[in-house]
Amino acid sequence: MATRLKNFIDGEFVDSSATEVLDIVNPVNGEKVAEAPISTAEEIDAAFAAAQRAFTTFRRTTPSERQKMLLDLADAMEANAERLADAQHRNTGQPRATITSEEIVGGADQFRFFAGAARTLEGKAATEYVGDHTSYVRREPVGVVAQVTPWNYPLDMAVWKLGPALAAGNTVVLKPSDTTPESTLVLAELIAEIFPAGVVNIVLGDGGVGAALVGHRTPVLVAITGSVRAGRAVAQAAAEDLKLTHLELGGKAPAVVFADADLKRTARMLADFGYFNAGQDCTAVTRVLVEESVREEFTRLLVAAAEDTATGSEDDAENYFGPLNNVNHFTTVMDKLKALPEHAVVETGGRQLGEKGFFVAPTVVSGVRQDDAIVQDETFGPVLTVQGFSSEEEAVELANDVRYALASSVWTSNHGTAMRVSRDLDFGCVWVNTHVVLAAEMPHGGFKESGHGKDLSQYAVEEYTRVKHVMHDLTA
């Protein structure tokens, strides 16, 4: 019998009274592994009430106290790496080694960064801007925060959301994705041993529960990582009572490859960066723009790299990447491939691997045009498209001509080319001769329909603070 998962409210795991449940399915084989409640309005109220009570005291904790808690949580993640990896693998099918290196070791490092960042918030120096009146700035936590995390990196996205919010002294009600809640619940077990009750609360459920969090009267700020559609819905709902929003949404990242790049190395790396996590990454390479003089040669190299990328095995140790996360998403990606225009050429891939689970072969599509849906719309699967360009100006124009603006990269051996193109690319992050390499100290976030706000870095902590001016009359 599948395990019935519980909500985490006010420091305890509690059974839900919900009659509706969600089946949690292992995407490697399509088998049910757990079921999660669709939390009720009363349970959501209880979670926010706990967060509100906890905020009255947690906001008063010193930065050093919050730092100690986050450092202890980082240590606990590493000590429980196997449990966390197993829980997440059941829900995502990601290779356990990838979960451990990217989300557990990486997540612990990010918690440690936020632990340090808790002690570095500052405002303007106290001084007299008006005669006999001293002014200074207080930077304070915003209050209770609602957060919604996605299914592509469940644990890491929980870290990205919780880390800066807790570092700044806020309390949280978080809803993990309906298909991947288990690693977040293991993290909640660790939090229960370190943080005061009510500081972090986890409620389970579907999009309706997420909408209920956004529309609830208590949270001051709503943060979500998800699709553009979900981001729009959050922004519209939050506007009703002018909640702050932090939206990290979709992407359609270009990799601009010039003829003077190391083509063989670049092809291998773009396959690695494009197919990592089955392409289920809003920063993943999706559009390969290649200088026309080397387009055919580079396409051959990219196809060879794709065909040398391992996936499709039930033994996750044999896979570079795992399956797509769920049957609905698998169907969506396959439908997009079936709907390719006649002028598009599937050079390799474009098919399901195996008879069970949701594996898709690494795919390269050439012959596409700028207005094709496969170029303009987020696929979120292991699919790379190839287009040619004849000049630096055309490359930048093609790269920028999408509604997303999250991530991009430039591949060249010419320093001047790299500097000019990285300046002109309209994306929140530009990598040069690499892609998707993240540092906790550097901001992650996009422009246009990729949303607003920054994850990681000191900028993320500032997103969870408010600025207050205090003035004293020195003559009183």
Tab-separated table of C-alpha atoms in Angstrom:
chain	number	residue	atom	x	y	z
A	1	MET	CA	0.000	0.000	0.000
A	2	ALA	CA	1.378	3.423	-0.959
A	3	THR	CA	2.437	5.762	1.846
A	4	ARG	CA	0.007	8.581	2.671
A	5	LEU	CA	2.082	11.747	3.022
A	6	LYS	CA	1.431	14.356	5.717
A	7	ASN	CA	1.548	18.117	5.944
A	8	PHE	CA	4.168	19.796	8.152
A	9	ILE	CA	2.490	22.477	10.269
A	10	ASP	CA	3.729	24.239	13.401
A	11	GLY	CA	6.715	21.937	13.761
A	12	GLU	CA	4.815	18.651	13.432
A	13	PHE	CA	3.704	16.272	10.709
A	14	VAL	CA	-0.074	16.134	10.738
A	15	ASP	CA	-2.582	13.961	8.941
A	16	SER	CA	-4.780	15.776	6.477
A	17	SER	CA	-8.551	15.519	6.624
A	18	ALA	CA	-8.676	15.895	2.834
A	19	THR	CA	-10.705	13.298	0.969
A	20	GLU	CA	-8.992	14.059	-2.330
A	21	VAL	CA	-5.485	12.739	-2.880
A	22	LEU	CA	-2.822	12.863	-5.572
A	23	ASP	CA	-0.950	9.794	-6.740
A	24	ILE	CA	2.837	10.225	-6.630
A	25	VAL	CA	4.347	8.221	-9.483
A	26	ASN	CA	7.938	7.150	-10.135
A	27	PRO	CA	8.582	8.379	-13.705
A	28	VAL	CA	11.212	5.684	-14.305
A	29	ASN	CA	8.566	2.952	-14.419
A	30	GLY	CA	5.191	4.665	-13.964
A	31	GLU	CA	4.529	2.937	-10.634
A	32	LYS	CA	2.689	4.646	-7.772
A	33	VAL	CA	4.971	5.234	-4.775
A	34	ALA	CA	2.889	7.467	-2.479
A	35	GLU	CA	-0.212	9.574	-2.270
A	36	ALA	CA	-0.483	13.173	-1.097
A	37	PRO	CA	-3.519	15.035	0.221
A	38	ILE	CA	-4.985	18.048	-1.528
A	39	SER	CA	-4.839	20.191	1.584
A	40	THR	CA	-8.051	21.792	2.813
A	41	ALA	CA	-8.689	25.489	3.419
A	42	GLU	CA	-8.626	24.833	7.159
A	43	GLU	CA	-5.183	23.238	6.925
A	44	ILE	CA	-3.870	26.167	4.877
A	45	ASP	CA	-5.288	28.543	7.506
A	46	ALA	CA	-3.544	26.540	10.237
A	47	ALA	CA	-0.217	26.728	8.415
A	48	PHE	CA	-0.431	30.494	7.986
A	49	ALA	CA	-1.556	30.965	11.589
A	50	ALA	CA	1.488	29.003	12.752
A	51	ALA	CA	3.772	31.095	10.527
A	52	GLN	CA	2.215	34.318	11.848
A	53	ARG	CA	2.705	33.267	15.479
A	54	ALA	CA	6.280	32.211	14.825
A	55	PHE	CA	7.088	35.479	13.071
A	56	THR	CA	6.445	37.508	16.223
A	57	THR	CA	9.522	35.933	17.828
A	58	PHE	CA	11.594	34.741	14.850
A	59	ARG	CA	11.800	38.287	13.491
A	60	ARG	CA	13.602	39.220	16.729
A	61	THR	CA	16.313	36.594	16.372
A	62	THR	CA	19.766	37.985	15.741
A	63	PRO	CA	21.556	37.428	12.433
A	64	SER	CA	24.066	35.207	14.235
A	65	GLU	CA	21.254	33.021	15.601
A	66	ARG	CA	19.734	32.623	12.133
A	67	GLN	CA	23.175	31.930	10.725
A	68	LYS	CA	23.693	29.100	13.222
A	69	MET	CA	20.370	27.499	12.300
A	70	LEU	CA	21.117	27.614	8.566
A	71	LEU	CA	24.598	26.197	9.101
A	72	ASP	CA	23.146	23.367	11.174
A	73	LEU	CA	20.577	22.687	8.442
A	74	ALA	CA	23.333	22.503	5.831
A	75	ASP	CA	25.194	19.964	7.963
A	76	ALA	CA	22.006	17.959	8.460
A	77	MET	CA	21.392	17.833	4.700
A	78	GLU	CA	24.802	16.327	4.080
A	79	ALA	CA	24.404	13.880	6.971
A	80	ASN	CA	21.082	12.706	5.500
A	81	ALA	CA	22.171	12.738	1.872
A	82	GLU	CA	21.125	9.161	1.149
A	83	ARG	CA	17.609	9.635	2.557
A	84	LEU	CA	17.125	12.852	0.639
A	85	ALA	CA	18.411	11.366	-2.624
A	86	ASP	CA	16.234	8.250	-2.322
A	87	ALA	CA	13.112	10.307	-1.569
A	88	GLN	CA	13.686	12.576	-4.523
A	89	HIS	CA	14.632	9.772	-6.916
A	90	ARG	CA	11.271	8.092	-6.212
A	91	ASN	CA	9.493	11.214	-7.429
A	92	THR	CA	11.762	12.498	-10.230
A	93	GLY	CA	13.715	9.547	-11.594
A	94	GLN	CA	16.855	11.708	-11.578
A	95	PRO	CA	20.093	9.786	-11.120
A	96	ARG	CA	20.873	9.661	-7.402
A	97	ALA	CA	24.423	10.844	-8.051
A	98	THR	CA	23.044	13.966	-9.731
A	99	ILE	CA	20.655	14.652	-6.860
A	100	THR	CA	23.486	14.283	-4.368
A	101	SER	CA	26.014	16.468	-6.161
A	102	GLU	CA	23.692	19.167	-7.481
A	103	GLU	CA	20.930	19.447	-4.914
A	104	ILE	CA	22.247	18.069	-1.625
A	105	VAL	CA	25.911	19.092	-1.652
A	106	GLY	CA	25.044	22.133	-3.763
A	107	GLY	CA	22.020	22.963	-1.610
A	108	ALA	CA	24.049	22.706	1.597
A	109	ASP	CA	26.584	25.111	0.104
A	110	GLN	CA	23.790	27.539	-0.737
A	111	PHE	CA	22.374	27.349	2.800
A	112	ARG	CA	25.868	28.142	4.081
A	113	PHE	CA	26.040	31.163	1.813
A	114	PHE	CA	22.687	32.423	3.089
A	115	ALA	CA	23.870	31.804	6.639
A	116	GLY	CA	26.702	34.258	6.009
A	117	ALA	CA	24.453	36.672	4.117
A	118	ALA	CA	22.183	36.919	7.169
A	119	ARG	CA	24.935	38.923	8.867
A	120	THR	CA	25.680	41.362	6.039
A	121	LEU	CA	22.432	43.280	5.546
A	122	GLU	CA	22.951	47.008	5.815
A	123	GLY	CA	21.346	50.381	5.193
A	124	LYS	CA	22.570	53.945	4.781
A	125	ALA	CA	24.813	55.277	7.509
A	126	ALA	CA	23.205	57.356	10.232
A	127	THR	CA	23.678	61.055	9.622
A	128	GLU	CA	21.884	64.400	9.647
A	129	TYR	CA	20.139	65.123	6.356
A	130	VAL	CA	17.952	67.709	8.113
A	131	GLY	CA	19.349	69.999	10.770
A	132	ASP	CA	19.214	68.533	14.299
A	133	HIS	CA	17.592	65.352	12.970
A	134	THR	CA	19.454	62.052	12.638
A	135	SER	CA	18.220	59.553	10.044
A	136	TYR	CA	19.033	55.916	9.536
A	137	VAL	CA	17.623	52.976	7.612
A	138	ARG	CA	16.390	49.718	9.095
A	139	ARG	CA	16.252	46.638	6.905
A	140	GLU	CA	13.535	44.335	8.248
A	141	PRO	CA	11.942	41.003	7.252
A	142	VAL	CA	8.770	41.478	5.224
A	143	GLY	CA	6.754	39.005	7.302
A	144	VAL	CA	5.000	35.754	6.442
A	145	VAL	CA	5.889	34.492	2.957
A	146	ALA	CA	4.080	32.030	0.677
A	147	GLN	CA	6.310	29.976	-1.605
A	148	VAL	CA	5.617	27.465	-4.384
A	149	THR	CA	8.375	25.242	-5.773
A	150	PRO	CA	8.495	23.198	-9.020
A	151	TRP	CA	9.152	19.565	-9.824
A	152	ASN	CA	12.356	19.843	-11.863
A	153	TYR	CA	14.721	20.409	-8.904
A	154	PRO	CA	12.484	19.918	-5.846
A	155	LEU	CA	15.132	20.068	-3.143
A	156	ASP	CA	17.302	22.765	-4.677
A	157	MET	CA	14.329	25.012	-5.348
A	158	ALA	CA	13.225	24.624	-1.719
A	159	VAL	CA	16.716	25.748	-0.677
A	160	TRP	CA	16.616	28.711	-3.082
A	161	LYS	CA	13.296	29.806	-1.613
A	162	LEU	CA	13.816	29.046	2.083
A	163	GLY	CA	17.439	30.196	2.345
A	164	PRO	CA	17.030	33.935	1.725
A	165	ALA	CA	13.620	34.126	3.418
A	166	LEU	CA	14.928	32.579	6.642
A	167	ALA	CA	18.219	34.491	6.526
A	168	ALA	CA	16.228	37.739	6.549
A	169	GLY	CA	14.026	36.628	9.466
A	170	ASN	CA	10.779	35.732	7.703
A	171	THR	CA	8.531	32.734	8.256
A	172	VAL	CA	7.208	30.560	5.451
A	173	VAL	CA	4.360	28.436	4.180
A	174	LEU	CA	5.682	26.436	1.221
A	175	LYS	CA	3.913	24.147	-1.218
A	176	PRO	CA	6.103	21.717	-3.171
A	177	SER	CA	5.041	20.460	-6.588
A	178	ASP	CA	2.188	17.974	-6.557
A	179	THR	CA	4.374	15.344	-8.268
A	180	THR	CA	7.590	15.697	-6.212
A	181	PRO	CA	6.888	16.425	-2.526
A	182	GLU	CA	8.899	13.747	-0.732
A	183	SER	CA	12.398	15.262	-0.543
A	184	THR	CA	10.899	18.531	0.723
A	185	LEU	CA	9.178	16.591	3.515
A	186	VAL	CA	12.479	14.946	4.484
A	187	LEU	CA	13.986	18.434	4.587
A	188	ALA	CA	11.098	19.449	6.876
A	189	GLU	CA	12.120	16.659	9.291
A	190	LEU	CA	15.570	18.220	9.505
A	191	ILE	CA	14.117	21.710	9.908
A	192	ALA	CA	11.957	20.484	12.812
A	193	GLU	CA	15.107	19.628	14.769
A	194	ILE	CA	16.707	23.044	14.238
A	195	PHE	CA	14.190	25.852	13.737
A	196	PRO	CA	11.397	26.959	16.095
A	197	ALA	CA	7.958	25.515	15.390
A	198	GLY	CA	6.000	27.419	12.761
A	199	VAL	CA	8.958	29.097	11.091
A	200	VAL	CA	8.628	26.702	8.136
A	201	ASN	CA	5.368	24.986	7.209
A	202	ILE	CA	4.765	22.621	4.269
A	203	VAL	CA	1.329	22.029	2.776
A	204	LEU	CA	0.734	19.510	0.016
A	205	GLY	CA	-1.615	19.673	-2.916
A	206	ASP	CA	-2.278	20.664	-6.494
A	207	GLY	CA	-2.446	23.997	-8.303
A	208	GLY	CA	-5.613	24.839	-6.427
A	209	VAL	CA	-3.711	24.713	-3.149
A	210	GLY	CA	-1.030	26.935	-4.649
A	211	ALA	CA	-3.702	29.415	-5.683
A	212	ALA	CA	-5.124	29.324	-2.162
A	213	LEU	CA	-1.711	30.238	-0.750
A	214	VAL	CA	-1.412	33.173	-3.127
A	215	GLY	CA	-4.918	34.402	-2.378
A	216	HIS	CA	-4.655	33.989	1.392
A	217	ARG	CA	-4.894	37.170	3.473
A	218	THR	CA	-1.774	36.456	5.568
A	219	PRO	CA	1.337	36.396	3.328
A	220	VAL	CA	3.007	39.680	2.473
A	221	LEU	CA	5.101	38.239	-0.347
A	222	VAL	CA	4.525	35.352	-2.759
A	223	ALA	CA	7.490	33.625	-4.424
A	224	ILE	CA	7.132	31.015	-7.144
A	225	THR	CA	9.351	29.134	-9.534
A	226	GLY	CA	7.219	27.831	-12.379
A	227	SER	CA	5.767	28.415	-15.811
A	228	VAL	CA	4.879	31.753	-17.370
A	229	ARG	CA	1.212	30.737	-17.155
A	230	ALA	CA	1.545	30.105	-13.419
A	231	GLY	CA	3.451	33.358	-12.971
A	232	ARG	CA	0.714	35.357	-14.646
A	233	ALA	CA	-1.904	33.749	-12.431
A	234	VAL	CA	0.128	34.547	-9.313
A	235	ALA	CA	0.675	38.156	-10.383
A	236	GLN	CA	-3.038	38.643	-11.055
A	237	ALA	CA	-4.099	37.091	-7.761
A	238	ALA	CA	-1.454	38.963	-5.768
A	239	ALA	CA	-2.625	42.252	-7.271
A	240	GLU	CA	-5.939	41.929	-5.437
A	241	ASP	CA	-4.338	42.975	-2.149
A	242	LEU	CA	-1.028	44.291	-3.531
A	243	LYS	CA	1.155	41.446	-2.306
A	244	LEU	CA	4.808	41.565	-3.288
A	245	THR	CA	5.758	38.941	-5.882
A	246	HIS	CA	8.969	37.129	-6.746
A	247	LEU	CA	8.553	35.250	-10.032
A	248	GLU	CA	11.196	32.945	-11.525
A	249	LEU	CA	9.536	31.639	-14.671
A	250	GLY	CA	10.403	30.018	-18.002
A	251	GLY	CA	13.328	30.291	-20.368
A	252	LYS	CA	14.396	29.587	-23.923
A	253	ALA	CA	18.154	29.904	-23.649
A	254	PRO	CA	20.246	30.473	-26.778
A	255	ALA	CA	23.843	29.336	-27.191
A	256	VAL	CA	25.529	31.549	-29.782
A	257	VAL	CA	28.391	29.618	-31.413
A	258	PHE	CA	30.917	31.480	-33.552
A	259	ALA	CA	33.143	29.796	-36.123
A	260	ASP	CA	36.280	30.458	-34.072
A	261	ALA	CA	35.018	28.419	-31.103
A	262	ASP	CA	36.462	24.991	-30.335
A	263	LEU	CA	33.634	23.221	-32.159
A	264	LYS	CA	34.108	19.692	-30.852
A	265	ARG	CA	34.377	20.834	-27.223
A	266	THR	CA	31.441	23.201	-27.661
A	267	ALA	CA	29.188	20.514	-29.170
A	268	ARG	CA	29.934	18.122	-26.309
A	269	MET	CA	29.311	20.801	-23.688
A	270	LEU	CA	26.076	22.019	-25.287
A	271	ALA	CA	24.776	18.457	-25.299
A	272	ASP	CA	25.705	18.170	-21.629
A	273	PHE	CA	24.095	21.484	-20.734
A	274	GLY	CA	21.055	21.007	-22.961
A	275	TYR	CA	20.195	17.449	-21.909
A	276	PHE	CA	21.078	17.720	-18.223
A	277	ASN	CA	18.026	16.781	-16.126
A	278	ALA	CA	16.283	15.819	-19.392
A	279	GLY	CA	16.261	19.488	-20.408
A	280	GLN	CA	13.861	20.209	-17.540
A	281	ASP	CA	15.693	23.358	-16.578
A	282	CYS	CA	14.614	26.903	-17.403
A	283	THR	CA	18.270	27.850	-17.955
A	284	ALA	CA	19.093	24.827	-20.146
A	285	VAL	CA	20.488	25.354	-23.637
A	286	THR	CA	17.559	24.979	-26.027
A	287	ARG	CA	18.425	27.056	-29.121
A	288	VAL	CA	21.817	26.554	-30.756
A	289	LEU	CA	22.661	29.471	-33.052
A	290	VAL	CA	25.702	28.658	-35.205
A	291	GLU	CA	27.711	30.802	-37.583
A	292	GLU	CA	26.664	29.732	-41.078
A	293	SER	CA	30.156	28.824	-42.290
A	294	VAL	CA	30.377	25.982	-39.737
A	295	ARG	CA	26.695	25.139	-39.280
A	296	GLU	CA	26.725	21.795	-41.088
A	297	GLU	CA	29.938	20.658	-39.420
A	298	PHE	CA	28.722	21.721	-35.997
A	299	THR	CA	25.355	20.027	-36.468
A	300	ARG	CA	27.147	16.739	-37.183
A	301	LEU	CA	29.227	17.154	-34.028
A	302	LEU	CA	26.145	17.980	-31.970
A	303	VAL	CA	24.271	14.943	-33.278
A	304	ALA	CA	27.233	12.726	-32.392
A	305	ALA	CA	27.319	14.193	-28.892
A	306	ALA	CA	23.567	13.673	-28.494
A	307	GLU	CA	23.796	10.057	-29.551
A	308	ASP	CA	26.622	9.549	-27.045
A	309	THR	CA	24.445	10.802	-24.155
A	310	ALA	CA	23.161	7.939	-22.001
A	311	THR	CA	19.555	7.684	-20.813
A	312	GLY	CA	16.622	5.266	-20.771
A	313	SER	CA	17.837	2.721	-18.216
A	314	GLU	CA	15.973	1.711	-15.071
A	315	ASP	CA	19.415	1.588	-13.447
A	316	ASP	CA	19.968	5.268	-12.787
A	317	ALA	CA	23.743	4.743	-12.493
A	318	GLU	CA	23.756	4.145	-16.262
A	319	ASN	CA	21.967	7.402	-17.116
A	320	TYR	CA	23.351	10.870	-17.715
A	321	PHE	CA	19.771	12.088	-17.368
A	322	GLY	CA	16.533	10.504	-16.269
A	323	PRO	CA	12.947	10.564	-17.546
A	324	LEU	CA	10.570	13.456	-17.927
A	325	ASN	CA	8.832	14.021	-14.637
A	326	ASN	CA	5.237	13.005	-15.256
A	327	VAL	CA	2.906	11.619	-17.883
A	328	ASN	CA	1.264	14.955	-18.646
A	329	HIS	CA	4.572	16.640	-19.308
A	330	PHE	CA	5.793	13.648	-21.323
A	331	THR	CA	2.702	13.859	-23.511
A	332	THR	CA	3.171	17.610	-23.991
A	333	VAL	CA	6.797	17.237	-25.108
A	334	MET	CA	5.989	14.373	-27.478
A	335	ASP	CA	3.085	16.349	-28.956
A	336	LYS	CA	5.420	19.278	-29.643
A	337	LEU	CA	7.794	16.971	-31.499
A	338	LYS	CA	4.943	15.450	-33.496
A	339	ALA	CA	3.776	18.949	-34.453
A	340	LEU	CA	7.083	20.030	-36.009
A	341	PRO	CA	6.659	21.838	-39.348
A	342	GLU	CA	7.595	20.037	-42.574
A	343	HIS	CA	10.764	22.093	-43.031
A	344	ALA	CA	12.156	20.936	-39.678
A	345	VAL	CA	14.473	17.907	-39.694
A	346	VAL	CA	14.847	15.606	-36.687
A	347	GLU	CA	18.546	14.777	-36.950
A	348	THR	CA	18.427	12.354	-34.027
A	349	GLY	CA	16.055	11.411	-31.217
A	350	GLY	CA	12.467	12.623	-31.210
A	351	ARG	CA	11.136	9.392	-29.761
A	352	GLN	CA	10.316	7.620	-26.521
A	353	LEU	CA	12.870	5.218	-25.099
A	354	GLY	CA	11.509	2.007	-23.620
A	355	GLU	CA	7.945	0.867	-23.101
A	356	LYS	CA	7.443	2.150	-19.568
A	357	GLY	CA	8.380	5.341	-17.833
A	358	PHE	CA	8.771	8.716	-19.480
A	359	PHE	CA	12.205	8.641	-21.144
A	360	VAL	CA	12.789	10.704	-24.296
A	361	ALA	CA	15.849	10.271	-26.511
A	362	PRO	CA	18.283	13.213	-26.777
A	363	THR	CA	16.962	15.176	-29.739
A	364	VAL	CA	18.480	17.564	-32.290
A	365	VAL	CA	16.196	19.413	-34.734
A	366	SER	CA	17.624	21.408	-37.654
A	367	GLY	CA	15.995	23.436	-40.423
A	368	VAL	CA	13.843	25.391	-37.995
A	369	ARG	CA	12.755	28.983	-38.543
A	370	GLN	CA	12.589	31.802	-36.037
A	371	ASP	CA	8.789	31.873	-35.897
A	372	ASP	CA	8.396	28.110	-35.367
A	373	ALA	CA	6.754	27.119	-32.085
A	374	ILE	CA	9.697	24.833	-31.266
A	375	VAL	CA	11.930	27.935	-31.354
A	376	GLN	CA	9.610	30.376	-29.623
A	377	ASP	CA	7.972	28.270	-26.912
A	378	GLU	CA	9.547	26.529	-23.958
A	379	THR	CA	9.816	22.766	-24.580
A	380	PHE	CA	11.316	21.755	-21.208
A	381	GLY	CA	12.621	18.501	-22.589
A	382	PRO	CA	15.842	17.045	-24.086
A	383	VAL	CA	15.455	18.944	-27.362
A	384	LEU	CA	18.001	21.227	-29.075
A	385	THR	CA	17.196	23.234	-32.198
A	386	VAL	CA	19.875	24.472	-34.617
A	387	GLN	CA	19.755	27.703	-36.630
A	388	GLY	CA	22.382	29.486	-38.656
A	389	PHE	CA	23.456	33.144	-38.611
A	390	SER	CA	25.673	35.186	-40.900
A	391	SER	CA	26.742	38.108	-38.712
A	392	GLU	CA	27.167	39.067	-35.102
A	393	GLU	CA	24.203	41.430	-35.387
A	394	GLU	CA	21.961	38.693	-36.766
A	395	ALA	CA	23.050	36.325	-34.012
A	396	VAL	CA	22.054	38.810	-31.320
A	397	GLU	CA	18.766	39.571	-33.070
A	398	LEU	CA	17.814	35.902	-33.299
A	399	ALA	CA	18.895	35.218	-29.722
A	400	ASN	CA	16.835	38.085	-28.297
A	401	ASP	CA	13.763	37.454	-30.463
A	402	VAL	CA	11.819	35.385	-27.914
A	403	ARG	CA	9.578	36.392	-25.018
A	404	TYR	CA	11.890	34.829	-22.436
A	405	ALA	CA	15.039	36.449	-21.068
A	406	LEU	CA	16.541	34.220	-18.401
A	407	ALA	CA	19.803	32.671	-19.620
A	408	SER	CA	22.134	32.580	-22.620
A	409	SER	CA	25.703	31.801	-23.591
A	410	VAL	CA	28.370	32.870	-26.100
A	411	TRP	CA	30.983	30.514	-27.542
A	412	THR	CA	34.021	32.116	-29.139
A	413	SER	CA	37.796	32.433	-28.808
A	414	ASN	CA	37.649	36.179	-29.530
A	415	HIS	CA	37.555	38.360	-26.417
A	416	GLY	CA	36.042	41.329	-28.230
A	417	THR	CA	33.237	39.199	-29.658
A	418	ALA	CA	32.487	37.791	-26.219
A	419	MET	CA	32.369	41.258	-24.655
A	420	ARG	CA	30.134	42.781	-27.326
A	421	VAL	CA	27.684	39.903	-27.565
A	422	SER	CA	27.392	39.409	-23.794
A	423	ARG	CA	26.623	43.137	-23.547
A	424	ASP	CA	23.906	42.962	-26.211
A	425	LEU	CA	22.181	39.722	-25.173
A	426	ASP	CA	18.967	40.597	-23.315
A	427	PHE	CA	19.098	37.888	-20.654
A	428	GLY	CA	19.530	37.863	-16.889
A	429	CYS	CA	22.610	35.678	-17.183
A	430	VAL	CA	25.169	35.351	-19.969
A	431	TRP	CA	27.850	32.667	-19.823
A	432	VAL	CA	30.966	32.744	-22.022
A	433	ASN	CA	32.288	29.369	-23.223
A	434	THR	CA	30.196	27.596	-20.597
A	435	HIS	CA	26.545	27.389	-19.528
A	436	VAL	CA	24.397	26.655	-16.435
A	437	VAL	CA	27.287	27.014	-13.997
A	438	LEU	CA	25.859	28.582	-10.838
A	439	ALA	CA	27.478	30.252	-7.846
A	440	ALA	CA	25.610	30.963	-4.619
A	441	GLU	CA	27.206	34.415	-4.560
A	442	MET	CA	25.817	35.423	-7.966
A	443	PRO	CA	22.171	36.357	-8.768
A	444	HIS	CA	19.896	34.135	-10.839
A	445	GLY	CA	16.817	35.624	-12.472
A	446	GLY	CA	15.529	36.965	-15.753
A	447	PHE	CA	13.739	39.729	-17.599
A	448	LYS	CA	10.616	39.956	-19.780
A	449	GLU	CA	8.352	36.901	-19.422
A	450	SER	CA	11.005	35.041	-17.461
A	451	GLY	CA	9.767	37.005	-14.458
A	452	HIS	CA	11.346	39.323	-11.937
A	453	GLY	CA	13.351	39.028	-8.754
A	454	LYS	CA	16.617	37.239	-8.049
A	455	ASP	CA	17.373	33.881	-6.497
A	456	LEU	CA	20.765	33.199	-4.915
A	457	SER	CA	23.206	35.970	-3.879
A	458	GLN	CA	22.758	38.884	-1.523
A	459	TYR	CA	20.157	40.268	-3.933
A	460	ALA	CA	17.841	37.368	-3.042
A	461	VAL	CA	18.055	38.155	0.664
A	462	GLU	CA	17.212	41.785	-0.054
A	463	GLU	CA	14.075	40.619	-1.912
A	464	TYR	CA	12.785	39.314	1.428
A	465	THR	CA	13.366	42.552	3.311
A	466	ARG	CA	11.678	45.919	3.578
A	467	VAL	CA	13.358	49.282	4.121
A	468	LYS	CA	12.245	51.587	6.909
A	469	HIS	CA	13.442	55.153	7.495
A	470	VAL	CA	13.781	56.203	11.139
A	471	MET	CA	14.440	59.871	12.087
A	472	HIS	CA	15.264	61.278	15.537
A	473	ASP	CA	14.858	64.904	16.585
A	474	LEU	CA	18.067	65.642	18.455
A	475	THR	CA	16.563	68.612	20.297
A	476	ALA	CA	13.726	66.710	21.945
